[in-house]
């Protein structure tokens, strides 16, 4: 009888980095990217900040599935309305 404990299908290859760690590193790189772009935009003025913020929002929304994207659009619209009401003069 053969030893199946050492068979390749019983021993998956070891990952060099766990997926959670890779995902965390990717999210950290993305946060650094957007933080850098936002800081540069702050030096240019409020219109540049708004443009970078919209670009980030669009990139996040584009990655969502359709149903989640629809809910997110509703949430964004409500947030914009809240900001408009809060800061209206």
Tab-separated table of C-alpha atoms in Angstrom:
chain	number	residue	atom	x	y	z
A	1	UNK	CA	0.000	0.000	0.000
A	2	UNK	CA	1.386	3.409	-0.966
A	3	UNK	CA	1.735	6.341	1.351
A	4	UNK	CA	-0.874	8.900	0.225
A	5	UNK	CA	0.083	11.426	2.933
A	6	UNK	CA	3.020	12.557	0.806
A	7	UNK	CA	1.053	12.677	-2.441
A	8	UNK	CA	1.107	16.106	-4.153
A	9	UNK	CA	-2.680	16.501	-3.987
A	10	UNK	CA	-2.513	16.136	-0.189
A	11	UNK	CA	0.245	18.740	0.152
A	12	UNK	CA	-0.652	22.033	-1.514
A	13	UNK	CA	2.284	24.285	-2.363
A	14	UNK	CA	3.247	26.807	0.287
A	15	UNK	CA	2.598	30.392	-0.722
A	16	UNK	CA	5.483	32.786	-0.404
A	17	UNK	CA	3.139	35.363	1.095
A	18	UNK	CA	-0.262	34.656	2.585
A	19	UNK	CA	-3.077	36.156	0.515
A	20	UNK	CA	-4.234	38.350	3.419
A	21	UNK	CA	-0.791	39.904	3.621
A	22	UNK	CA	-0.621	40.476	-0.146
A	23	UNK	CA	-4.068	42.083	-0.060
A	24	UNK	CA	-3.063	44.304	2.873
A	25	UNK	CA	0.107	45.375	1.059
A	26	UNK	CA	-1.891	46.210	-2.074
A	27	UNK	CA	-4.387	48.260	-0.073
A	28	UNK	CA	-1.524	50.090	1.637
A	29	UNK	CA	0.019	50.939	-1.751
A	30	UNK	CA	-3.337	52.205	-3.015
A	31	UNK	CA	-3.861	54.320	0.101
A	32	UNK	CA	-0.377	55.780	-0.289
A	33	UNK	CA	-1.062	56.556	-3.968
A	34	UNK	CA	-4.341	58.343	-3.271
A	35	UNK	CA	-2.902	60.118	-0.235
A	36	UNK	CA	-0.022	61.444	-2.331
A	37	UNK	CA	-2.367	62.582	-5.106
A	38	UNK	CA	-4.672	64.276	-2.597
A	39	UNK	CA	-1.784	66.087	-0.910
A	40	UNK	CA	-0.546	67.360	-4.285
A	41	UNK	CA	-4.071	68.482	-5.122
A	42	UNK	CA	-4.386	70.378	-1.829
A	43	UNK	CA	-1.421	72.470	-2.857
A	44	UNK	CA	-3.146	73.333	-6.140
A	45	UNK	CA	-6.498	74.305	-4.654
A	46	UNK	CA	-10.050	73.112	-3.964
A	47	UNK	CA	-10.904	72.331	-7.595
A	48	UNK	CA	-7.960	69.940	-7.835
A	49	UNK	CA	-8.988	68.287	-4.550
A	50	UNK	CA	-12.508	67.797	-5.885
A	51	UNK	CA	-11.157	66.303	-9.119
A	52	UNK	CA	-8.903	63.814	-7.280
A	53	UNK	CA	-11.715	62.889	-4.893
A	54	UNK	CA	-14.055	62.252	-7.825
A	55	UNK	CA	-11.389	60.140	-9.575
A	56	UNK	CA	-10.970	58.023	-6.459
A	57	UNK	CA	-14.718	57.608	-6.058
A	58	UNK	CA	-15.090	56.587	-9.696
A	59	UNK	CA	-12.262	54.034	-9.428
A	60	UNK	CA	-13.872	52.459	-6.359
A	61	UNK	CA	-17.349	52.411	-7.896
A	62	UNK	CA	-16.079	50.861	-11.136
A	63	UNK	CA	-14.734	47.864	-9.202
A	64	UNK	CA	-18.044	47.101	-7.491
A	65	UNK	CA	-20.636	44.626	-8.798
A	66	UNK	CA	-23.690	46.272	-10.364
A	67	UNK	CA	-26.049	45.888	-7.382
A	68	UNK	CA	-23.493	47.227	-4.924
A	69	UNK	CA	-22.658	50.045	-7.349
A	70	UNK	CA	-26.324	51.089	-7.492
A	71	UNK	CA	-26.519	51.190	-3.683
A	72	UNK	CA	-23.242	53.114	-3.553
A	73	UNK	CA	-24.549	55.714	-6.037
A	74	UNK	CA	-27.564	56.263	-3.780
A	75	UNK	CA	-25.299	56.647	-0.749
A	76	UNK	CA	-23.017	59.098	-2.565
A	77	UNK	CA	-25.993	61.163	-3.713
A	78	UNK	CA	-27.330	61.299	-0.140
A	79	UNK	CA	-23.893	62.324	1.164
A	80	UNK	CA	-23.625	65.107	-1.416
A	81	UNK	CA	-27.096	66.345	-0.530
A	82	UNK	CA	-26.148	66.315	3.151
A	83	UNK	CA	-23.004	68.328	2.431
A	84	UNK	CA	-24.963	70.820	0.344
A	85	UNK	CA	-27.559	71.305	3.093
A	86	UNK	CA	-24.956	71.561	5.833
A	87	UNK	CA	-22.848	74.163	4.043
A	88	UNK	CA	-25.584	76.125	2.270
A	89	UNK	CA	-25.597	79.798	3.117
